[in-house]
Amino acid sequence: MNNTFQFYNTLTRTVETVIPHEEGKIAMYTCGPTVYHFAHIGNLRSYIMEDVLEKSLRYVGYDVKRVMNITDVGHLSSDADTGEDKMLKGAKREHKSVMEIAKFYTDAFFADCAKLNIKTPDVVEPATNCIAEFIHMIEVLLEKGCAYLAGGNVYFDTSKLKDYYVFSSQSEKELLVGVRDDVEEDANKKNKNDFVLWFTRSKFEDQALKWDSPWGVGYPGWHIECSCIGIKHLGEYMDIHCGGVDNIFPHHTNEIAQSESYLGHPWCGYWFHVNHLNDKSGKMSKSSGDFLTVSLLEEKGYDPLVYRMFCLQSHYRKPLEFSYEVMDNMSAAYGKLIKKIADLREEGEVDLAFFDHYRQKFVDALSGDLNTSMAITIVYNLLKEDVNDATKLALVKDFDQVLSLGLQAAKDKIKADQSDVDAELESYILAKIEERKAAKKAKDFARADAIRDELLEKGVALKDTREGVVWSLVN
Ligand code: AMP
Ligand code: ZN
């Protein structure tokens, strides 16, 4: 492979070239959603950027295997193992069973992903599928002396590690930046950062899903699922692990602790974290219940791909502030871009030298710490170039394998938008005809005539026939 690919590795705190464990192949893992509610557009920012990372790696020639878990058990309302299970909270809110909630919101998550052109990972595994694997890993950790039993629960013993704060040589306070909600102290823990591997006892006795285990009937802690599911599908060495920045601590820190203690060697070399989407009042979070979804954006008339473009226009490492004003500008820019591409004609021969030269520019932008806004600028620059349309079209289609902005289907998109407008116009005309009928019935002939004139001004003529009113477009 000629291309090197670089991004910011949270583990080493530098922009680094990815050197996979097995040449030409990338084992990639993504922390999936906790399916107790709809994904908000903040969550989806992370998934969009991870999708671009995966597609960029494929674009430069890597054979990528990507795995994602679905958190359907064990994620408590505080990331620090206290509070109620989030899934149970969702089930209570909607008077449904936990598994019904999990199914509904898992489907809703993938429907949102499809609208945003986010590819489904090669493997998707719900946590509740893997209870036997979790129990096995916990048994090994106990055997190795890295875990202990206390108050009915199994805890990971962080004092057995050389370096718990692997992600930062700086203060613990800095790592706590992403931790959500209140943190209560658990008197069973030997060390402050120890975390639960298996619960048999919690303050919340009504945990719905429980399984038999050597330590009693109970349920797994949150972090164990990503270690187990990662190792199950990708083997002992993972190349890239992704998530939002709030996952750095404690979730990813704890994943490393338990995976490396279990395996007895380093586990994952590169950690890719996406910064948060905020709104004016701060970070968007599911637990607050007040958040924006893809459906809400659609209801307000935005194409979900406009939101994808909004995310790609900003660097994944920077916080991003959402506003409708910016979305409106993005919508206009997206419409213009699609129109320009739709106007290109499939004529002439592709200029291969030009194609390769531009493709390399695109690769350089992506492999230079995933510079997606530069990648979009390259598309704009291309459209201004003095080269035939066939070459431009071929490049746009090629780039869209990574950008996934619907650029490949620009012509179809314009047609679909036009038929939307037609449908809108038709329903407007029919409403006006009904209004005129009502005015006539009420003997308000002045109003009826005004409606007829109003429509005529818009290029629509009405004709009263025995069969009823018929309309036609006039020039
Ligand atoms: P969750 O469903 O809460 O487990 O989160 C799913 C993914 O979204 C994780 O990778 C989180 O780190 C990420 N995430 C959560 N909140 C935000 C946000 N406001 N902006 C970007 N990513 C987020
Ligand atoms: Zn995870």
XYZ file of C-alpha atoms and ligand atoms in Angstrom:
499
model
C 0.000 0.000 0.000
C 1.398 3.398 -1.005
C -0.677 5.527 1.282
C -0.025 6.047 4.952
C -2.983 6.983 7.103
C -2.680 9.258 10.090
C -5.033 10.403 12.832
C -4.849 11.598 16.424
C -4.279 8.674 18.771
C -5.674 9.471 22.231
C -3.361 6.847 23.706
C -0.149 8.602 22.686
C -1.664 12.074 22.351
C -0.091 12.551 18.918
C -1.105 12.344 15.292
C 0.286 8.976 14.236
C 0.508 6.735 11.189
C -1.622 3.634 11.653
C 0.434 0.465 11.555
C -2.010 -2.424 11.816
C -1.219 -5.672 13.532
C -1.700 -7.612 10.304
C -0.464 -5.918 7.138
C -3.231 -4.497 4.960
C -5.985 -5.365 7.446
C -7.642 -3.209 10.083
C -9.537 -4.593 13.056
C -11.840 -1.767 14.084
C -14.267 -1.506 16.998
C -16.958 1.038 17.761
C -18.885 1.477 20.987
C -22.501 1.133 19.916
C -25.558 2.940 21.251
C -27.317 2.368 24.546
C -30.741 1.539 23.128
C -33.109 3.022 25.720
C -34.062 6.021 23.615
C -33.601 7.481 20.146
C -30.047 8.408 19.196
C -29.636 12.173 19.268
C -27.794 14.025 16.551
C -24.793 14.315 18.920
C -24.463 10.517 19.100
C -24.850 10.468 15.343
C -22.028 12.972 14.902
C -19.734 10.327 16.426
C -21.137 7.608 14.159
C -20.864 9.793 11.048
C -17.183 10.568 11.716
C -16.419 6.923 12.525
C -18.157 5.950 9.282
C -15.939 8.365 7.337
C -12.878 6.952 9.085
C -13.848 3.395 8.127
C -14.621 4.362 4.536
C -11.382 6.373 4.244
C -9.363 3.378 5.389
C -11.109 1.203 2.810
C -10.572 3.933 0.181
C -6.809 3.920 0.683
C -6.823 0.142 0.345
C -7.205 -1.430 3.799
C -9.344 -4.489 4.323
C -11.395 -3.307 7.311
C -13.440 -5.467 9.653
C -15.616 -3.319 11.866
C -17.476 -4.538 14.939
C -20.085 -2.728 17.020
C -21.879 -3.708 20.205
C -25.409 -2.750 21.170
C -25.692 -1.860 24.851
C -28.940 -3.448 25.978
C -27.946 -4.174 29.576
C -25.681 -2.893 32.334
C -25.236 0.795 31.448
C -26.332 2.508 34.640
C -27.516 6.093 34.747
C -24.093 7.140 35.992
C -21.053 5.906 34.067
C -19.478 5.208 37.458
C -21.682 2.151 38.117
C -24.337 3.808 40.234
C -27.989 4.549 39.655
C -30.623 2.693 37.739
C -30.086 0.630 34.547
C -30.773 2.913 31.588
C -32.703 0.195 29.764
C -35.029 -0.257 32.728
C -35.589 3.468 32.843
C -36.671 3.367 29.180
C -38.954 0.365 29.777
C -40.677 2.106 32.701
C -41.064 5.324 30.737
C -42.852 3.509 27.914
C -44.589 0.714 29.876
C -42.833 -1.940 27.786
C -40.425 -4.783 28.497
C -36.672 -4.142 28.359
C -36.305 -6.379 25.302
C -39.137 -4.577 23.494
C -37.416 -1.272 24.192
C -34.073 -2.659 22.991
C -35.572 -3.954 19.736
C -37.491 -0.773 19.007
C -34.558 1.594 19.593
C -32.013 -0.660 17.867
C -34.196 -0.597 14.735
C -34.685 3.160 15.096
C -30.895 3.625 15.391
C -30.174 1.750 12.155
C -33.014 3.572 10.379
C -31.369 6.881 11.360
C -27.979 5.560 10.233
C -29.452 4.600 6.850
C -30.827 8.128 6.377
C -27.363 9.508 7.110
C -25.668 7.022 4.755
C -23.805 5.429 7.664
C -22.768 1.921 6.704
C -23.791 -0.857 9.115
C -20.647 -2.415 10.657
C -19.661 -5.908 9.501
C -20.629 -7.349 12.884
C -23.272 -5.965 15.261
C -23.644 -7.821 18.551
C -26.031 -7.003 21.419
C -24.513 -7.372 24.894
C -27.266 -9.762 26.004
C -26.053 -12.283 23.365
C -22.718 -12.714 25.098
C -23.401 -13.335 28.805
C -21.448 -16.638 28.780
C -18.372 -14.874 27.335
C -18.615 -12.134 29.992
C -18.768 -14.719 32.763
C -15.727 -16.500 31.331
C -13.683 -13.293 31.205
C -14.644 -12.397 34.784
C -13.652 -15.900 35.946
C -10.222 -15.484 34.355
C -9.796 -12.033 35.931
C -10.646 -13.514 39.352
C -8.192 -16.388 38.794
C -5.475 -13.924 37.874
C -6.115 -11.926 41.043
C -7.236 -8.823 39.140
C -10.770 -8.930 40.529
C -12.457 -9.505 43.910
C -15.860 -10.250 45.380
C -17.429 -7.743 47.752
C -20.994 -7.203 48.928
C -22.292 -9.729 46.373
C -20.668 -7.998 43.370
C -17.466 -8.715 41.459
C -15.130 -5.721 41.111
C -12.046 -5.104 39.009
C -9.063 -4.239 41.233
C -7.382 -1.191 39.684
C -4.559 -1.252 42.253
C -3.136 -4.270 40.354
C -2.355 -2.145 37.323
C 0.888 -0.341 36.522
C -0.855 2.529 34.769
C -4.572 2.942 35.162
C -4.652 6.443 33.684
C -3.304 5.250 30.319
C -5.016 8.006 28.419
C -3.422 10.854 30.259
C -0.374 11.494 32.353
C -2.254 14.494 33.572
C -4.809 14.834 36.285
C -7.744 12.566 36.986
C -9.864 15.711 37.000
C -9.117 16.191 33.334
C -10.356 12.696 32.546
C -13.546 13.295 34.469
C -14.585 15.937 31.951
C -16.787 13.504 30.059
C -18.315 11.659 32.997
C -22.028 12.034 33.048
C -24.462 12.596 35.864
C -23.902 12.269 39.585
C -21.290 9.938 41.015
C -22.078 8.156 44.257
C -19.475 6.280 46.280
C -19.791 2.505 46.584
C -18.538 1.317 50.006
C -17.647 -2.147 48.614
C -14.856 -0.815 46.428
C -11.295 -1.229 47.699
C -10.043 1.589 45.488
C -11.945 4.588 44.241
C -11.623 3.629 40.554
C -12.490 -0.057 40.907
C -15.501 -0.906 38.804
C -18.180 -3.563 38.725
C -17.739 -6.599 36.457
C -20.814 -8.438 37.709
C -23.685 -7.240 39.891
C -25.787 -9.482 42.068
C -26.774 -6.642 44.331
C -27.601 -3.094 43.534
C -29.757 -0.447 45.126
C -32.239 -1.128 42.365
C -33.736 -4.504 43.114
C -36.066 -4.518 40.139
C -33.402 -5.024 37.440
C -35.439 -6.901 34.842
C -32.789 -8.968 33.055
C -30.787 -11.366 35.211
C -28.672 -14.419 34.509
C -27.196 -17.234 36.544
C -23.507 -16.933 37.302
C -20.932 -18.495 39.652
C -21.471 -15.453 41.914
C -25.264 -15.581 41.986
C -28.093 -14.390 39.786
C -27.246 -10.978 38.397
C -26.132 -8.938 35.427
C -22.878 -7.626 33.914
C -21.276 -4.239 34.424
C -21.197 -1.959 31.411
C -17.518 -2.036 30.373
C -17.078 -5.811 30.094
C -19.237 -6.026 26.943
C -16.888 -4.045 24.702
C -13.820 -6.025 25.797
C -15.575 -9.347 25.249
C -17.344 -8.511 22.000
C -14.154 -6.941 20.612
C -12.017 -9.968 21.450
C -14.724 -12.420 20.305
C -14.872 -10.990 16.776
C -11.482 -9.357 16.240
C -9.175 -11.633 18.191
C -6.513 -10.690 20.736
C -5.304 -7.607 18.840
C -7.492 -4.674 17.902
C -6.111 -1.905 15.705
C -8.563 0.966 16.123
C -11.140 1.591 18.840
C -13.635 4.456 18.400
C -16.094 6.417 20.481
C -17.133 9.869 21.598
C -14.817 11.764 23.987
C -17.118 11.053 26.944
C -16.183 7.374 26.536
C -12.483 8.011 27.267
C -13.074 7.858 30.993
C -14.147 5.686 32.640
C -15.441 3.409 29.838
C -12.390 3.048 27.584
C -9.965 3.302 30.477
C -11.755 0.353 32.107
C -11.962 -1.588 28.848
C -8.173 -1.407 28.540
C -7.697 -2.390 32.188
C -9.773 -5.554 31.948
C -8.802 -6.584 28.373
C -5.052 -6.293 28.959
C -5.275 -8.022 32.352
C -7.246 -10.839 30.707
C -4.996 -11.163 27.636
C -1.692 -10.509 29.373
C -0.458 -8.199 26.596
C -1.260 -4.795 25.020
C -4.625 -4.845 23.278
C -5.462 -1.903 21.028
C -2.897 0.483 19.545
C -5.027 3.377 18.250
C -7.903 5.183 19.932
C -10.048 7.518 17.848
C -12.340 9.902 19.727
C -14.903 12.300 18.339
C -15.575 15.529 20.177
C -19.069 16.496 21.221
C -21.891 18.188 19.463
C -23.281 20.899 21.703
C -26.244 23.147 21.440
C -26.416 26.643 22.886
C -27.223 25.266 26.343
C -24.305 22.787 26.351
C -23.607 19.140 25.534
C -26.458 17.208 24.006
C -27.286 14.194 26.167
C -29.867 11.426 26.037
C -30.419 11.327 29.773
C -31.658 14.933 29.786
C -34.548 13.722 27.561
C -34.429 17.019 25.689
C -32.537 16.403 22.466
C -32.609 16.628 18.703
C -33.188 13.596 16.521
C -32.906 12.946 12.787
C -36.714 12.685 12.566
C -37.056 16.115 14.126
C -34.668 17.580 11.547
C -36.718 15.934 8.796
C -39.947 17.326 10.243
C -38.376 20.759 10.054
C -37.657 20.156 6.376
C -33.922 19.315 6.448
C -32.482 16.512 4.361
C -30.536 14.269 6.818
C -27.571 14.461 4.428
C -27.382 18.198 5.129
C -26.624 17.244 8.740
C -23.949 14.816 7.500
C -22.396 17.648 5.485
C -22.593 19.930 8.544
C -20.560 17.344 10.499
C -18.037 16.811 7.695
C -17.419 20.539 7.403
C -15.901 20.560 10.871
C -12.903 18.642 12.263
C -13.805 15.630 14.407
C -11.507 16.749 17.239
C -13.218 20.088 17.733
C -16.439 20.617 19.643
C -19.237 21.528 17.246
C -22.131 23.823 18.022
C -25.472 23.075 16.431
C -27.755 25.885 15.274
C -30.619 26.092 12.806
C -29.002 29.137 11.270
C -25.939 27.131 10.250
C -28.202 24.280 9.077
C -30.079 26.733 6.838
C -26.821 27.911 5.266
C -25.658 24.322 4.909
C -28.955 23.373 3.281
C -28.549 26.112 0.663
C -24.915 25.136 0.038
C -25.837 21.463 -0.273
C -28.660 22.225 -2.729
C -26.295 24.266 -4.919
C -23.633 21.573 -4.851
C -26.111 18.853 -5.851
C -27.460 21.045 -8.660
C -23.954 21.712 -10.023
C -23.191 17.998 -10.067
C -26.562 17.149 -11.642
C -25.757 19.618 -14.444
C -22.568 17.732 -15.401
C -22.963 15.729 -18.587
C -21.642 12.224 -19.110
C -19.678 13.240 -22.168
C -16.087 12.719 -23.192
C -13.352 10.415 -21.996
C -12.119 10.418 -18.413
C -8.708 12.127 -18.218
C -6.871 9.455 -16.247
C -3.817 11.533 -15.323
C -6.046 14.280 -13.964
C -8.169 11.679 -12.153
C -5.152 10.196 -10.349
C -3.751 13.603 -9.455
C -7.061 14.708 -7.880
C -7.630 11.383 -6.172
C -4.259 11.778 -4.463
C -5.255 15.235 -3.181
C -8.378 13.680 -1.682
C -6.391 10.855 -0.086
C -3.918 13.365 1.381
C -6.766 15.305 3.025
C -8.292 12.204 4.581
C -5.070 10.586 5.665
C -3.908 13.836 7.264
C -5.905 13.397 10.471
C -9.226 12.970 8.656
C -9.505 16.484 7.264
C -13.068 16.133 6.001
C -13.675 19.834 5.404
C -10.616 19.865 3.122
C -12.025 16.822 1.340
C -15.228 18.785 0.626
C -13.211 21.816 -0.518
C -11.507 19.494 -3.017
C -14.936 18.644 -4.464
C -15.724 22.366 -4.857
C -12.326 23.030 -6.443
C -12.806 20.122 -8.814
C -16.082 21.551 -10.109
C -14.227 24.772 -11.025
C -11.417 22.973 -12.856
C -10.825 23.209 -16.581
C -11.403 19.536 -17.342
C -14.267 17.718 -19.084
C -17.484 16.737 -17.292
C -16.828 13.009 -17.602
C -13.647 13.360 -15.508
C -15.417 15.523 -12.947
C -18.294 13.058 -12.663
C -15.977 10.090 -12.314
C -14.108 11.822 -9.479
C -17.264 12.972 -7.690
C -18.597 9.414 -7.741
C -15.286 8.102 -6.501
C -15.109 10.623 -3.618
C -18.677 9.903 -2.614
C -17.659 6.379 -1.600
C -16.181 8.130 1.435
C -18.237 11.307 1.798
C -21.573 9.518 1.209
C -23.368 12.803 0.630
C -25.625 11.503 -2.117
C -23.370 13.134 -4.747
C -23.396 9.982 -6.888
C -27.153 10.182 -7.142
C -27.328 13.970 -7.643
C -29.417 13.757 -10.826
C -31.990 11.404 -9.223
C -32.064 13.592 -6.161
C -32.950 16.696 -8.135
C -35.771 14.789 -9.876
C -37.095 13.521 -6.539
C -37.004 17.044 -5.104
C -38.941 18.315 -8.108
C -41.634 15.693 -7.698
C -41.837 16.690 -4.007
C -42.474 20.271 -5.106
C -45.109 19.050 -7.585
C -46.879 17.104 -4.856
C -46.755 20.166 -2.612
C -48.212 22.394 -5.334
C -50.983 19.936 -6.074
C -52.103 19.690 -2.472
C -52.058 23.511 -2.250
C -54.302 23.794 -5.351
C -56.727 21.156 -4.063
C -56.982 22.956 -0.706
C -57.745 26.216 -2.514
C -60.446 24.533 -4.652
C -62.099 23.237 -1.474
C -61.900 26.686 0.095
C -63.558 28.192 -3.026
C -66.300 25.579 -2.932
C -67.040 26.461 0.691
C -67.079 30.189 -0.143
C -69.584 29.602 -2.966
C -71.800 27.501 -0.709
C -71.807 30.367 1.799
C -72.681 32.707 -1.104
C -69.414 34.603 -0.578
C -68.815 35.023 -4.322
C -66.266 37.795 -3.835
C -64.057 35.402 -1.854
C -64.573 32.620 -4.425
C -63.445 34.952 -7.236
C -60.477 36.129 -5.184
C -59.319 32.522 -4.777
C -59.637 31.937 -8.530
C -57.522 35.102 -9.200
C -54.997 34.133 -6.564
C -54.452 30.792 -8.296
C -54.292 32.366 -11.730
C -51.525 34.641 -10.529
C -49.620 31.483 -9.585
C -50.166 30.076 -13.090
C -53.098 27.811 -12.242
C -56.374 28.140 -14.153
C -59.681 26.769 -12.810
C -62.563 25.624 -14.939
C -66.018 24.785 -13.571
C -67.398 21.717 -15.323
C -70.381 19.485 -14.727
C -68.045 16.900 -13.209
C -66.601 19.465 -10.826
C -63.686 21.893 -10.881
C -60.682 21.004 -13.047
C -57.379 22.816 -12.941
C -54.523 23.268 -15.405
C -51.170 25.004 -15.463
C -50.925 28.054 -17.733
C -47.764 29.788 -18.854
P -24.586 6.175 24.166
O -25.784 5.769 23.357
O -24.895 7.149 25.249
O -23.855 4.961 24.684
O -23.604 6.954 23.171
C -23.351 6.530 21.857
C -22.137 7.268 21.296
O -22.389 8.682 21.179
C -20.871 7.139 22.141
O -19.763 6.955 21.288
C -20.785 8.473 22.844
O -19.471 8.782 23.196
C -21.306 9.410 21.767
N -21.858 10.692 22.253
C -22.654 10.916 23.326
N -23.004 12.228 23.422
C -22.439 12.851 22.354
C -22.419 14.211 21.851
N -23.111 15.180 22.454
N -21.694 14.477 20.718
C -21.021 13.487 20.084
N -21.006 12.196 20.490
C -21.690 11.860 21.600
Zn -17.756 0.471 24.585
